[in-house]
Tab-separated table of C-alpha atoms and ligand atoms in Angstrom:
chain	number	residue	atom	x	y	z
A	226	MET	CA	22.930	-8.124	41.144
A	227	LYS	CA	22.204	-10.686	38.327
A	228	THR	CA	22.576	-9.797	34.770
A	229	ILE	CA	20.433	-12.233	32.554
A	230	SER	CA	20.342	-11.797	28.634
A	231	ASP	CA	18.426	-14.821	27.920
A	232	ILE	CA	14.560	-14.309	27.435
A	233	ILE	CA	13.407	-17.779	29.017
A	234	GLU	CA	15.606	-17.789	31.617
A	235	MET	CA	14.792	-14.240	32.531
A	236	GLN	CA	11.138	-15.251	32.402
A	237	GLN	CA	11.470	-18.560	34.493
A	238	HIS	CA	13.284	-16.333	37.236
A	239	CYS	CA	10.632	-13.611	37.326
A	240	MET	CA	8.145	-16.087	37.639
A	241	ALA	CA	9.554	-18.292	40.524
A	242	LEU	CA	10.212	-14.640	42.600
A	243	ARG	CA	6.420	-13.930	41.667
A	244	THR	CA	5.379	-17.217	42.796
A	245	ALA	CA	7.494	-17.001	46.030
A	246	GLY	CA	5.253	-13.692	46.759
A	247	ARG	CA	8.154	-11.301	45.644
A	248	ARG	CA	6.897	-7.890	44.788
A	249	ILE	CA	8.359	-7.068	41.308
A	250	ALA	CA	9.273	-3.350	40.719
A	251	PHE	CA	10.504	-2.873	37.074
A	252	VAL	CA	12.162	-0.089	35.264
A	253	PRO	CA	12.420	-0.175	31.457
A	254	THR	CA	15.044	1.907	30.193
A	255	MET	CA	17.565	2.188	26.877
A	256	GLY	CA	20.556	2.368	29.544
A	257	TYR	CA	23.192	5.337	29.460
A	258	LEU	CA	21.916	5.646	32.854
A	259	HIS	CA	21.679	9.003	34.312
A	260	GLU	CA	19.908	10.523	37.272
A	261	GLY	CA	16.429	10.481	36.052
A	262	HIS	CA	16.593	6.527	35.489
A	263	LEU	CA	18.367	6.332	38.917
A	264	SER	CA	15.324	8.255	40.561
A	265	LEU	CA	12.660	5.670	39.176
A	266	LEU	CA	15.239	2.662	40.723
A	267	HIS	CA	15.283	4.276	43.981
A	268	GLU	CA	11.806	4.436	43.945
A	269	GLY	CA	11.274	1.120	42.682
A	270	ARG	CA	13.885	-0.020	45.567
A	271	ARG	CA	11.462	1.390	47.774
A	272	ARG	CA	8.542	-0.050	46.620
A	273	GLY	CA	9.246	-3.547	45.877
A	274	ASP	CA	10.889	-6.804	46.804
A	275	ILE	CA	12.782	-7.336	43.936
A	276	LEU	CA	14.156	-4.481	41.706
A	277	VAL	CA	14.551	-5.272	37.937
A	278	LEU	CA	16.147	-2.948	35.263
A	279	SER	CA	16.104	-3.511	31.813
A	280	ILE	CA	18.688	-2.162	29.517
A	281	PHE	CA	17.151	-2.329	25.498
A	282	VAL	CA	17.735	-0.061	22.787
A	283	ASN	CA	14.504	-1.079	21.104
A	284	PRO	CA	14.822	-1.042	17.160
A	285	ALA	CA	11.360	-0.677	16.483
A	286	GLN	CA	10.668	2.674	18.175
A	287	PHE	CA	13.487	4.178	16.184
A	288	GLY	CA	12.414	5.629	12.506
A	289	ALA	CA	14.689	5.453	9.416
A	290	GLY	CA	17.082	8.248	9.776
A	291	GLU	CA	16.966	8.281	13.625
A	292	ASP	CA	19.945	7.817	15.931
A	293	LEU	CA	19.475	4.128	16.414
A	294	ASP	CA	23.165	3.304	15.719
A	295	SER	CA	24.369	6.223	17.306
A	296	TYR	CA	22.391	5.990	20.596
A	297	PRO	CA	24.895	6.014	23.549
A	298	ARG	CA	25.718	2.663	25.096
A	299	ASN	CA	27.930	1.818	28.051
A	300	LEU	CA	27.145	-1.460	29.758
A	301	GLU	CA	30.020	-1.525	32.323
A	302	ARG	CA	29.028	1.802	33.609
A	303	ASP	CA	25.519	1.103	33.530
A	304	GLU	CA	25.980	-2.346	35.660
A	305	ALA	CA	27.990	-0.207	38.141
A	306	LEU	CA	25.120	2.384	38.521
A	307	ALA	CA	22.760	-0.406	38.784
A	308	ARG	CA	24.437	-2.218	41.614
A	309	SER	CA	24.903	0.752	43.485
A	310	ALA	CA	21.089	1.638	42.975
A	311	GLY	CA	20.179	-1.804	44.474
A	312	VAL	CA	18.956	-3.624	41.258
A	313	ASP	CA	18.724	-7.188	41.632
A	314	LEU	CA	18.153	-8.267	38.085
A	315	LEU	CA	19.261	-6.144	35.018
A	316	PHE	CA	17.720	-7.636	31.725
A	317	PHE	CA	20.085	-6.845	28.883
A	318	PRO	CA	18.452	-8.580	25.657
A	319	GLN	CA	20.005	-8.776	22.454
A	320	ALA	CA	17.829	-7.325	19.552
A	321	GLY	CA	17.739	-10.767	17.494
A	322	ALA	CA	16.349	-12.195	20.617
A	323	ILE	CA	13.464	-9.790	21.139
A	324	TYR	CA	12.594	-9.612	17.478
A	325	PRO	CA	13.629	-12.886	16.057
A	326	PRO	CA	13.258	-13.583	12.266
A	327	GLY	CA	9.831	-13.682	11.459
A	328	PHE	CA	8.782	-11.669	14.396
A	329	SER	CA	5.165	-10.091	13.390
A	330	THR	CA	3.406	-9.310	16.333
A	331	TYR	CA	3.032	-5.500	16.965
A	332	LEU	CA	0.924	-3.626	19.518
A	333	SER	CA	-0.623	-0.034	18.972
A	334	VAL	CA	-2.508	2.092	21.076
A	335	GLU	CA	-4.809	3.822	18.679
A	336	GLY	CA	-6.525	7.263	18.624
A	337	ARG	CA	-5.570	11.094	19.882
A	338	LEU	CA	-3.190	9.743	22.557
A	339	THR	CA	-0.556	8.341	20.002
A	340	GLU	CA	-1.366	10.572	16.970
A	341	THR	CA	-0.778	14.007	18.180
A	342	LEU	CA	2.935	15.364	19.475
A	343	GLU	CA	5.810	12.868	19.188
A	344	GLY	CA	3.296	10.541	17.223
A	345	ALA	CA	2.749	12.726	14.534
A	346	CYS	CA	6.710	13.665	14.405
A	347	ARG	CA	8.082	9.956	14.691
A	348	PRO	CA	5.343	7.587	12.912
A	349	GLY	CA	5.754	4.176	14.480
A	350	HIS	CA	7.618	5.511	17.396
A	351	PHE	CA	4.804	4.517	19.752
A	352	ARG	CA	3.736	1.308	18.173
A	353	GLY	CA	7.457	0.241	18.882
A	354	VAL	CA	7.238	1.460	22.598
A	355	ALA	CA	4.045	-0.573	23.352
A	356	THR	CA	5.138	-3.755	21.648
A	357	VAL	CA	8.512	-3.848	23.373
A	358	VAL	CA	7.070	-2.791	26.856
A	359	ALA	CA	4.097	-5.263	26.458
A	360	LYS	CA	6.611	-8.034	25.653
A	361	LEU	CA	8.753	-6.855	28.680
A	362	PHE	CA	5.878	-6.952	30.713
A	363	ASN	CA	5.527	-10.820	29.657
A	364	ILE	CA	8.872	-11.725	30.487
A	365	VAL	CA	9.372	-9.694	34.005
A	366	GLN	CA	5.801	-10.068	35.077
A	367	PRO	CA	6.086	-6.996	37.256
A	368	HIS	CA	3.768	-5.963	39.869
A	369	LEU	CA	4.920	-2.273	39.273
A	370	ALA	CA	6.686	-0.625	36.793
A	371	LEU	CA	7.978	3.116	36.846
A	372	PHE	CA	8.187	5.607	34.007
A	373	GLY	CA	9.383	9.183	33.938
A	374	ARG	CA	7.155	12.557	33.144
A	375	LYS	CA	9.974	13.072	30.641
A	376	ASP	CA	8.237	11.518	28.097
A	377	PHE	CA	4.859	12.639	29.112
A	378	GLN	CA	3.138	10.973	26.215
A	379	GLN	CA	4.716	7.724	26.445
A	380	LEU	CA	3.494	7.479	29.992
A	381	ALA	CA	-0.020	8.392	29.106
A	382	MET	CA	0.169	6.068	25.976
A	383	LEU	CA	1.112	3.132	28.472
A	384	GLU	CA	-1.246	3.924	30.881
A	385	GLN	CA	-4.231	3.692	28.495
A	386	MET	CA	-2.181	0.047	26.991
A	387	VAL	CA	-2.410	-0.992	30.919
A	388	ARG	CA	-5.976	-0.369	31.325
A	389	ASP	CA	-7.466	-1.435	27.898
A	390	GLY	CA	-5.320	-4.675	27.995
A	391	ASN	CA	-5.895	-5.492	31.654
A	392	TYR	CA	-2.372	-5.951	32.547
A	393	PRO	CA	-2.116	-6.880	36.173
A	394	VAL	CA	0.747	-3.690	36.561
A	395	GLU	CA	0.644	-0.498	38.479
A	396	ILE	CA	2.246	1.962	36.717
A	397	VAL	CA	4.340	4.675	38.430
A	398	ALA	CA	4.687	7.961	37.241
A	399	MET	CA	8.045	9.841	38.274
A	400	PRO	CA	8.538	13.496	38.223
A	401	ILE	CA	11.309	15.012	35.779
A	402	VAL	CA	14.743	15.145	37.026
A	403	ARG	CA	16.765	18.417	35.661
A	404	GLU	CA	20.641	19.115	35.885
A	405	ALA	CA	21.355	22.060	38.243
A	406	ASP	CA	20.969	24.637	35.631
A	407	GLY	CA	17.465	23.255	34.747
A	408	LEU	CA	18.034	20.934	31.631
A	409	ALA	CA	16.015	17.584	31.588
A	410	MET	CA	18.121	14.856	32.060
A	411	SER	CA	18.259	12.475	29.079
A	412	SER	CA	20.964	10.382	27.697
A	413	ARG	CA	20.898	12.471	24.347
A	414	ASN	CA	22.209	15.113	26.262
A	415	VAL	CA	26.086	13.803	25.386
A	416	TYR	CA	25.398	14.365	21.780
A	417	LEU	CA	25.420	18.393	22.656
A	418	ALA	CA	28.385	20.422	21.842
A	419	ALA	CA	29.067	23.008	24.174
A	420	SER	CA	27.227	26.070	22.228
A	421	GLU	CA	24.102	23.659	22.089
A	422	ARG	CA	23.932	22.933	25.366
A	423	THR	CA	23.536	26.605	26.360
A	424	GLN	CA	20.801	27.078	23.816
A	425	ALA	CA	19.223	23.921	25.018
A	426	LEU	CA	18.376	25.690	28.210
A	427	ALA	CA	15.808	27.825	26.354
A	428	LEU	CA	13.502	24.747	26.694
A	429	VAL	CA	13.626	24.991	30.548
A	430	ALA	CA	13.582	28.447	30.465
A	431	CYS	CA	10.323	28.755	28.140
A	432	LEU	CA	8.364	26.335	30.591
A	433	ARG	CA	9.398	28.556	33.530
A	434	GLN	CA	8.154	31.423	31.862
A	435	ALA	CA	4.805	29.742	30.766
A	436	ALA	CA	4.168	28.717	34.557
A	437	ARG	CA	4.835	32.107	35.619
A	438	LEU	CA	2.406	33.795	33.313
A	439	VAL	CA	0.034	30.986	34.338
A	440	ALA	CA	0.592	31.794	37.785
A	441	ALA	CA	0.169	35.836	37.290
A	442	GLY	CA	-3.192	34.714	35.738
A	443	GLU	CA	-2.704	34.183	32.344
A	444	THR	CA	-5.027	31.700	30.651
A	445	ASP	CA	-4.824	32.459	27.237
A	446	ALA	CA	-2.850	29.440	25.475
A	447	ALA	CA	-1.912	31.373	22.201
A	448	ARG	CA	-0.385	33.965	24.066
A	449	ILE	CA	1.531	31.772	26.372
A	450	ILE	CA	2.862	29.495	23.370
A	451	ALA	CA	3.682	32.998	21.351
A	452	GLN	CA	6.196	34.069	24.102
A	453	ALA	CA	7.311	30.638	24.413
A	454	ARG	CA	8.053	30.694	20.843
A	455	ALA	CA	9.723	33.680	20.705
A	456	GLN	CA	12.353	32.470	23.394
A	457	LEU	CA	12.904	29.308	21.489
A	458	LEU	CA	13.424	30.804	18.288
A	459	SER	CA	15.901	33.542	19.811
A	460	LYS	CA	18.330	30.514	19.529
A	461	PRO	CA	19.905	30.451	16.447
A	462	ASP	CA	20.578	26.613	15.871
A	463	LEU	CA	17.209	25.443	17.645
A	464	LYS	CA	14.250	24.220	15.495
A	465	ILE	CA	10.920	23.466	16.695
A	466	ASP	CA	8.992	20.495	16.304
A	467	TYR	CA	5.930	21.336	18.292
A	468	LEU	CA	5.389	23.484	21.122
A	469	LYS	CA	1.707	22.918	22.390
A	470	ILE	CA	-0.487	23.398	25.154
A	471	CYS	CA	-2.713	20.158	25.648
A	472	HIS	CA	-5.125	18.475	28.515
A	473	ARG	CA	-2.578	16.341	30.732
A	474	GLN	CA	-5.029	13.385	30.204
A	475	THR	CA	-6.238	13.481	26.803
A	476	LEU	CA	-3.475	15.363	24.880
A	477	GLN	CA	-6.306	17.471	23.130
A	478	GLU	CA	-5.044	21.292	22.742
A	479	MET	CA	-6.289	23.571	24.754
A	480	ALA	CA	-7.181	27.588	24.035
A	481	VAL	CA	-7.870	28.263	27.709
A	482	VAL	CA	-5.319	27.170	30.337
A	483	ASP	CA	-6.598	25.562	33.484
A	484	ASP	CA	-5.218	23.065	36.236
A	485	ASN	CA	-5.167	20.126	33.837
A	486	SER	CA	-2.818	21.899	31.314
A	487	VAL	CA	0.615	20.706	30.252
A	488	MET	CA	2.863	22.321	27.856
A	489	LEU	CA	4.496	20.006	25.693
A	490	LEU	CA	7.733	20.593	23.566
A	491	ALA	CA	10.278	19.019	20.761
A	492	VAL	CA	12.795	20.708	19.534
A	493	LYS	CA	16.037	20.105	17.264
A	494	ILE	CA	19.139	21.476	18.098
A	495	GLY	CA	21.678	20.576	15.516
A	496	LYS	CA	21.273	16.941	15.011
A	497	THR	CA	20.095	16.354	18.453
A	498	ARG	CA	16.159	16.136	19.434
A	499	LEU	CA	15.304	17.184	22.633
A	500	ILE	CA	11.695	16.864	24.257
A	501	ASP	CA	10.589	18.250	27.335
A	502	ASN	CA	7.265	19.201	29.168
A	503	HIS	CA	5.980	21.222	32.240
A	504	ILE	CA	2.221	21.091	34.097
A	505	LEU	CA	1.779	24.515	34.126
A	506	ASN	CA	0.130	25.216	37.688
A	507	GLU	CA	3.149	23.429	39.155
A	508	GLU	CA	6.688	25.302	39.877
A	509	VAL	CA	9.465	24.118	37.539
B	776	AMP	P1	14.825	5.731	28.429
B	776	AMP	O1	16.381	5.277	28.927
B	776	AMP	O2	15.293	7.417	27.587
B	776	AMP	O3	14.362	5.283	27.367
B	776	AMP	O4	14.022	6.447	29.523
B	776	AMP	C1	13.716	5.205	30.525
B	776	AMP	C2	12.684	5.687	31.512
B	776	AMP	O5	13.219	6.624	32.186
B	776	AMP	C3	11.547	6.454	30.963
B	776	AMP	O6	10.352	5.874	31.957
B	776	AMP	C4	11.796	7.775	31.084
B	776	AMP	O7	10.623	8.672	31.071
B	776	AMP	C5	12.541	8.073	32.292
B	776	AMP	N1	13.433	9.258	32.210
B	776	AMP	C6	14.234	9.388	31.184
B	776	AMP	N2	14.464	10.630	31.655
B	776	AMP	C7	14.190	11.162	32.777
B	776	AMP	C8	14.320	12.687	33.415
B	776	AMP	N3	15.069	13.421	33.196
B	776	AMP	N4	13.373	12.407	34.839
B	776	AMP	C9	12.913	11.172	35.192
B	776	AMP	N5	12.669	10.189	34.248
B	776	AMP	C10	13.373	10.036	33.019
Protein backbone atom coordinates (compact mmCIF):
# COMPACT_ATOMS: atom_id res chain seq x y z
CA MET A 1 0.00 0.00 0.00
CA LYS A 2 1.25 3.44 -0.92
CA THR A 3 0.22 6.56 1.05
CA ILE A 4 0.16 9.77 -0.99
CA SER A 5 -0.55 13.28 0.34
CA ASP A 6 0.35 15.35 -2.69
CA ILE A 7 -2.63 16.08 -4.97
CA ILE A 8 -0.73 16.20 -8.28
CA GLU A 9 1.20 13.03 -7.47
CA MET A 10 -2.08 11.25 -6.64
CA GLN A 11 -3.79 12.53 -9.78
CA GLN A 12 -0.89 11.46 -12.03
CA HIS A 13 -0.69 8.07 -10.37
CA CYS A 14 -4.42 7.46 -10.86
CA MET A 15 -4.36 8.76 -14.42
CA ALA A 16 -1.56 6.31 -15.30
CA LEU A 17 -3.52 3.42 -13.74
CA ARG A 18 -6.67 4.40 -15.63
CA THR A 19 -4.78 4.72 -18.91
CA ALA A 20 -3.32 1.26 -18.31
CA GLY A 21 -6.90 -0.06 -18.21
CA ARG A 22 -7.12 -0.68 -14.47
CA ARG A 23 -10.57 -0.35 -12.90
CA ILE A 24 -10.35 2.02 -9.94
CA ALA A 25 -12.67 1.52 -6.94
CA PHE A 26 -12.75 4.45 -4.53
CA VAL A 27 -13.90 4.78 -0.91
CA PRO A 28 -13.85 8.35 0.42
CA THR A 29 -13.86 8.65 4.24
CA MET A 30 -12.96 10.94 7.10
CA GLY A 31 -10.90 8.16 8.69
CA TYR A 32 -10.98 6.61 12.15
CA LEU A 33 -11.99 3.47 10.32
CA HIS A 34 -14.54 0.98 11.62
CA GLU A 35 -16.35 -2.07 10.22
CA GLY A 36 -18.72 0.15 8.23
CA HIS A 37 -15.80 1.64 6.29
CA LEU A 38 -14.21 -1.82 5.98
CA SER A 39 -17.37 -3.25 4.38
CA LEU A 40 -17.07 -0.57 1.67
CA LEU A 41 -13.39 -1.42 1.20
CA HIS A 42 -14.08 -5.15 0.92
CA GLU A 43 -16.73 -4.58 -1.74
CA GLY A 44 -14.41 -2.15 -3.55
CA ARG A 45 -11.64 -4.76 -3.45
CA ARG A 46 -14.03 -7.27 -5.01
CA ARG A 47 -15.23 -4.93 -7.77
CA GLY A 48 -12.08 -3.07 -8.76
CA ASP A 49 -8.52 -3.80 -9.84
CA ILE A 50 -7.16 -0.92 -7.81
CA LEU A 51 -8.60 0.03 -4.43
CA VAL A 52 -8.23 3.65 -3.36
CA LEU A 53 -9.12 4.98 0.10
CA SER A 54 -9.10 8.67 0.97
CA ILE A 55 -8.94 9.98 4.50
CA PHE A 56 -9.78 13.65 4.78
CA VAL A 57 -11.63 15.39 7.59
CA ASN A 58 -13.26 17.95 5.34
CA PRO A 59 -13.51 21.36 7.03
CA ALA A 60 -16.02 22.59 4.43
CA GLN A 61 -18.71 20.18 5.64
CA PHE A 62 -18.51 21.21 9.30
CA GLY A 63 -20.49 24.17 10.59
CA ALA A 64 -19.37 26.67 13.22
CA GLY A 65 -19.51 25.03 16.65
CA GLU A 66 -19.46 21.50 15.22
CA ASP A 67 -16.81 18.87 16.00
CA LEU A 68 -14.16 19.57 13.32
CA ASP A 69 -11.34 20.00 15.85
CA SER A 70 -12.31 17.10 18.08
CA TYR A 71 -13.20 14.67 15.25
CA PRO A 72 -11.31 11.43 16.08
CA ARG A 73 -8.14 10.82 14.08
CA ASN A 74 -5.61 7.97 14.10
CA LEU A 75 -3.66 7.64 10.86
CA GLU A 76 -1.36 4.86 12.05
CA ARG A 77 -4.25 2.61 13.02
CA ASP A 78 -6.14 3.50 9.82
CA GLU A 79 -3.09 2.63 7.70
CA ALA A 80 -2.85 -0.81 9.32
CA LEU A 81 -6.58 -1.46 8.78
CA ALA A 82 -6.41 -0.20 5.20
CA ARG A 83 -3.43 -2.41 4.43
CA SER A 84 -5.22 -5.49 5.74
CA ALA A 85 -8.34 -4.59 3.72
CA GLY A 86 -6.23 -4.68 0.55
CA VAL A 87 -6.05 -0.93 -0.15
CA ASP A 88 -3.53 -0.11 -2.90
CA LEU A 89 -3.47 3.66 -2.57
CA LEU A 90 -4.26 5.74 0.50
CA PHE A 91 -4.82 9.41 -0.26
CA PHE A 92 -4.28 11.60 2.77
CA PRO A 93 -4.26 15.26 1.70
CA GLN A 94 -3.84 18.25 3.98
CA ALA A 95 -6.73 20.73 4.32
CA GLY A 96 -4.52 23.56 3.07
CA ALA A 97 -3.88 21.68 -0.17
CA ILE A 98 -7.54 20.86 -0.83
CA TYR A 99 -8.59 24.42 0.08
CA PRO A 100 -5.59 26.64 -0.72
CA PRO A 101 -5.75 30.38 -0.02
CA GLY A 102 -8.11 31.95 -2.52
CA PHE A 103 -10.14 28.76 -3.05
CA SER A 104 -13.58 29.87 -4.21
CA THR A 105 -15.29 27.18 -6.30
CA TYR A 106 -18.06 25.35 -4.45
CA LEU A 107 -20.61 22.88 -5.76
CA SER A 108 -24.20 22.71 -4.52
CA VAL A 109 -26.92 20.22 -5.30
CA GLU A 110 -30.07 22.30 -5.01
CA GLY A 111 -33.63 21.50 -4.07
CA ARG A 112 -35.45 19.23 -1.67
CA LEU A 113 -32.78 16.53 -1.53
CA THR A 114 -30.40 18.87 0.26
CA GLU A 115 -32.83 21.32 1.92
CA THR A 116 -34.58 18.85 4.19
CA LEU A 117 -33.35 16.72 7.15
CA GLU A 118 -29.55 17.15 7.53
CA GLY A 119 -29.60 20.11 5.16
CA ALA A 120 -32.06 21.94 7.41
CA CYS A 121 -30.07 21.18 10.59
CA ARG A 122 -26.59 21.73 9.16
CA PRO A 123 -26.58 24.68 6.72
CA GLY A 124 -23.72 24.39 4.23
CA HIS A 125 -22.99 20.77 5.14
CA PHE A 126 -23.99 19.25 1.81
CA ARG A 127 -22.28 22.01 -0.15
CA GLY A 128 -19.09 21.00 1.64
CA VAL A 129 -19.66 17.30 0.93
CA ALA A 130 -20.51 17.84 -2.77
CA THR A 131 -17.49 20.11 -3.23
CA VAL A 132 -15.01 17.71 -1.69
CA VAL A 133 -16.41 14.60 -3.40
CA ALA A 134 -16.31 16.37 -6.79
CA LYS A 135 -12.68 17.35 -6.12
CA LEU A 136 -11.80 13.82 -5.00
CA PHE A 137 -13.43 12.40 -8.15
CA ASN A 138 -11.27 14.74 -10.26
CA ILE A 139 -8.14 13.66 -8.40
CA VAL A 140 -8.78 9.91 -8.13
CA GLN A 141 -10.74 9.49 -11.40
CA PRO A 142 -12.49 6.37 -10.13
CA HIS A 143 -14.64 4.03 -12.20
CA LEU A 144 -16.77 3.33 -9.15
CA ALA A 145 -17.17 4.89 -5.71
CA LEU A 146 -18.72 3.21 -2.68
CA PHE A 147 -20.85 4.97 -0.07
CA GLY A 148 -22.81 3.74 2.96
CA ARG A 149 -26.59 3.98 3.43
CA LYS A 150 -25.78 5.14 6.95
CA ASP A 151 -25.57 8.60 5.35
CA PHE A 152 -28.76 8.06 3.37
CA GLN A 153 -29.31 11.65 2.30
CA GLN A 154 -25.66 12.15 1.38
CA LEU A 155 -25.88 9.14 -0.90
CA ALA A 156 -29.07 10.46 -2.54
CA MET A 157 -27.37 13.82 -3.09
CA LEU A 158 -24.24 12.26 -4.59
CA GLU A 159 -26.31 10.11 -6.97
CA GLN A 160 -28.02 13.32 -8.10
CA MET A 161 -24.67 15.12 -8.45
CA VAL A 162 -23.25 12.30 -10.59
CA ARG A 163 -26.37 12.25 -12.79
CA ASP A 164 -26.54 16.01 -13.19
CA GLY A 165 -22.82 16.51 -13.66
CA ASN A 166 -22.23 13.53 -15.98
CA TYR A 167 -19.47 12.18 -13.79
CA PRO A 168 -18.25 8.90 -15.32
CA VAL A 169 -18.47 7.21 -11.92
CA GLU A 170 -20.72 4.35 -10.83
CA ILE A 171 -22.08 4.97 -7.33
CA VAL A 172 -22.36 1.80 -5.24
CA ALA A 173 -24.69 1.97 -2.21
CA MET A 174 -23.77 -0.27 0.72
CA PRO A 175 -25.90 -1.41 3.69
CA ILE A 176 -25.55 0.01 7.20
CA VAL A 177 -23.13 -1.97 9.37
CA ARG A 178 -24.22 -2.17 13.02
CA GLU A 179 -22.59 -3.15 16.29
CA ALA A 180 -23.72 -6.50 17.74
CA ASP A 181 -26.34 -4.65 19.81
CA GLY A 182 -27.65 -2.74 16.80
CA LEU A 183 -26.04 0.69 17.15
CA ALA A 184 -25.03 1.91 13.69
CA MET A 185 -21.25 2.09 13.48
CA SER A 186 -19.89 5.63 13.43
CA SER A 187 -16.54 7.24 14.14
CA ARG A 188 -18.48 9.54 16.47
CA ASN A 189 -19.59 6.65 18.73
CA VAL A 190 -16.30 7.05 20.64
CA TYR A 191 -17.66 10.34 22.01
CA LEU A 192 -20.40 8.50 23.92
CA ALA A 193 -20.05 8.02 27.67
CA ALA A 194 -21.25 4.63 28.97
CA SER A 195 -24.75 5.80 29.92
CA GLU A 196 -25.10 7.69 26.62
CA ARG A 197 -24.02 4.58 24.71
CA THR A 198 -26.87 2.67 26.37
CA GLN A 199 -29.38 5.41 25.59
CA ALA A 200 -28.19 5.42 21.95
CA LEU A 201 -29.74 1.97 21.52
CA ALA A 202 -33.11 3.76 21.38
CA LEU A 203 -32.25 4.76 17.80
CA VAL A 204 -32.15 1.24 16.42
CA ALA A 205 -34.95 0.19 18.77
CA CYS A 206 -37.34 2.80 17.38
CA LEU A 207 -36.41 1.92 13.77
CA ARG A 208 -37.01 -1.76 14.50
CA GLN A 209 -40.32 -0.98 16.15
CA ALA A 210 -41.36 1.08 13.12
CA ALA A 211 -40.41 -1.76 10.75
CA ARG A 212 -42.41 -4.20 12.91
CA LEU A 213 -45.47 -1.94 12.82
CA VAL A 214 -45.22 -1.70 9.04
CA ALA A 215 -44.78 -5.48 8.74
CA ALA A 216 -47.96 -5.84 10.82
CA GLY A 217 -49.87 -3.68 8.34
CA GLU A 218 -49.64 -0.15 9.81
CA THR A 219 -49.42 2.48 7.05
CA ASP A 220 -50.15 5.70 8.96
CA ALA A 221 -46.81 7.54 9.12
CA ALA A 222 -47.99 9.87 11.92
CA ARG A 223 -48.83 6.93 14.20
CA ILE A 224 -45.51 5.22 13.48
CA ILE A 225 -43.60 8.43 14.15
CA ALA A 226 -45.50 9.07 17.40
CA GLN A 227 -44.43 5.67 18.75
CA ALA A 228 -40.85 6.18 17.65
CA ARG A 229 -40.78 9.64 19.22
CA ALA A 230 -42.07 8.29 22.52
CA GLN A 231 -39.38 5.62 22.53
CA LEU A 232 -36.63 8.15 21.84
CA LEU A 233 -37.89 10.67 24.38
CA SER A 234 -38.02 8.03 27.12
CA LYS A 235 -34.21 8.48 27.26
CA PRO A 236 -33.33 11.41 29.53
CA ASP A 237 -30.31 12.75 27.61
CA LEU A 238 -31.70 12.35 24.11
CA LYS A 239 -32.94 15.28 22.02
CA ILE A 240 -34.50 14.82 18.59
CA ASP A 241 -33.20 16.94 15.70
CA TYR A 242 -35.60 15.29 13.27
CA LEU A 243 -37.59 12.09 12.92
CA LYS A 244 -39.34 11.63 9.57
CA ILE A 245 -40.70 9.11 7.13
CA CYS A 246 -39.77 10.06 3.59
CA HIS A 247 -39.76 8.70 0.08
CA ARG A 248 -36.44 6.94 -0.41
CA GLN A 249 -35.73 8.68 -3.73
CA THR A 250 -37.20 12.17 -3.37
CA LEU A 251 -36.97 12.49 0.44
CA GLN A 252 -40.46 13.99 0.27
CA GLU A 253 -42.32 13.36 3.54
CA MET A 254 -44.96 10.62 3.29
CA ALA A 255 -48.25 10.45 5.20
CA VAL A 256 -48.93 6.89 4.07
CA VAL A 257 -46.14 4.34 4.23
CA ASP A 258 -45.38 2.15 1.22
CA ASP A 259 -42.46 0.11 -0.12
CA ASN A 260 -40.50 3.27 -0.83
CA SER A 261 -40.63 4.63 2.71
CA VAL A 262 -37.53 5.25 4.76
CA MET A 263 -37.49 6.48 8.35
CA LEU A 264 -34.66 8.90 9.02
CA LEU A 265 -33.61 10.40 12.31
CA ALA A 266 -30.96 12.57 13.91
CA VAL A 267 -30.61 12.98 17.65
CA LYS A 268 -28.25 14.57 20.11
CA ILE A 269 -27.19 12.57 23.14
CA GLY A 270 -25.30 14.93 25.38
CA LYS A 271 -22.86 16.63 23.01
CA THR A 272 -22.86 13.83 20.43
CA ARG A 273 -25.01 13.98 17.33
CA LEU A 274 -26.01 10.64 15.80
CA ILE A 275 -27.95 9.76 12.65
CA ASP A 276 -29.59 6.53 11.58
CA ASN A 277 -32.24 5.35 9.13
CA HIS A 278 -34.10 2.32 7.96
CA ILE A 279 -36.05 1.36 4.85
CA LEU A 280 -39.31 0.36 6.48
CA ASN A 281 -40.12 -2.72 4.43
CA GLU A 282 -36.75 -4.31 5.26
CA GLU A 283 -35.85 -6.22 8.41
CA VAL A 284 -33.39 -4.51 10.76
P1 LIG B 1 -17.32 8.96 7.10
O1 LIG B 1 -15.90 8.57 7.39
O2 LIG B 1 -18.20 8.99 8.30
O3 LIG B 1 -17.41 10.20 6.24
O4 LIG B 1 -17.92 7.79 6.21
C1 LIG B 1 -17.29 7.37 5.03
C2 LIG B 1 -18.19 6.42 4.28
O5 LIG B 1 -18.46 5.29 5.11
C3 LIG B 1 -19.55 7.03 3.93
O6 LIG B 1 -19.95 6.57 2.64
C4 LIG B 1 -20.45 6.48 5.01
O7 LIG B 1 -21.80 6.40 4.63
C5 LIG B 1 -19.86 5.10 5.21
N1 LIG B 1 -20.23 4.60 6.53
C6 LIG B 1 -20.04 5.19 7.73
N2 LIG B 1 -20.58 4.44 8.72
C7 LIG B 1 -21.13 3.36 8.13
C8 LIG B 1 -21.85 2.21 8.60
N3 LIG B 1 -22.11 2.04 9.88
N4 LIG B 1 -22.26 1.31 7.70
C9 LIG B 1 -22.01 1.47 6.37
N5 LIG B 1 -21.34 2.52 5.86
C10 LIG B 1 -20.90 3.46 6.72
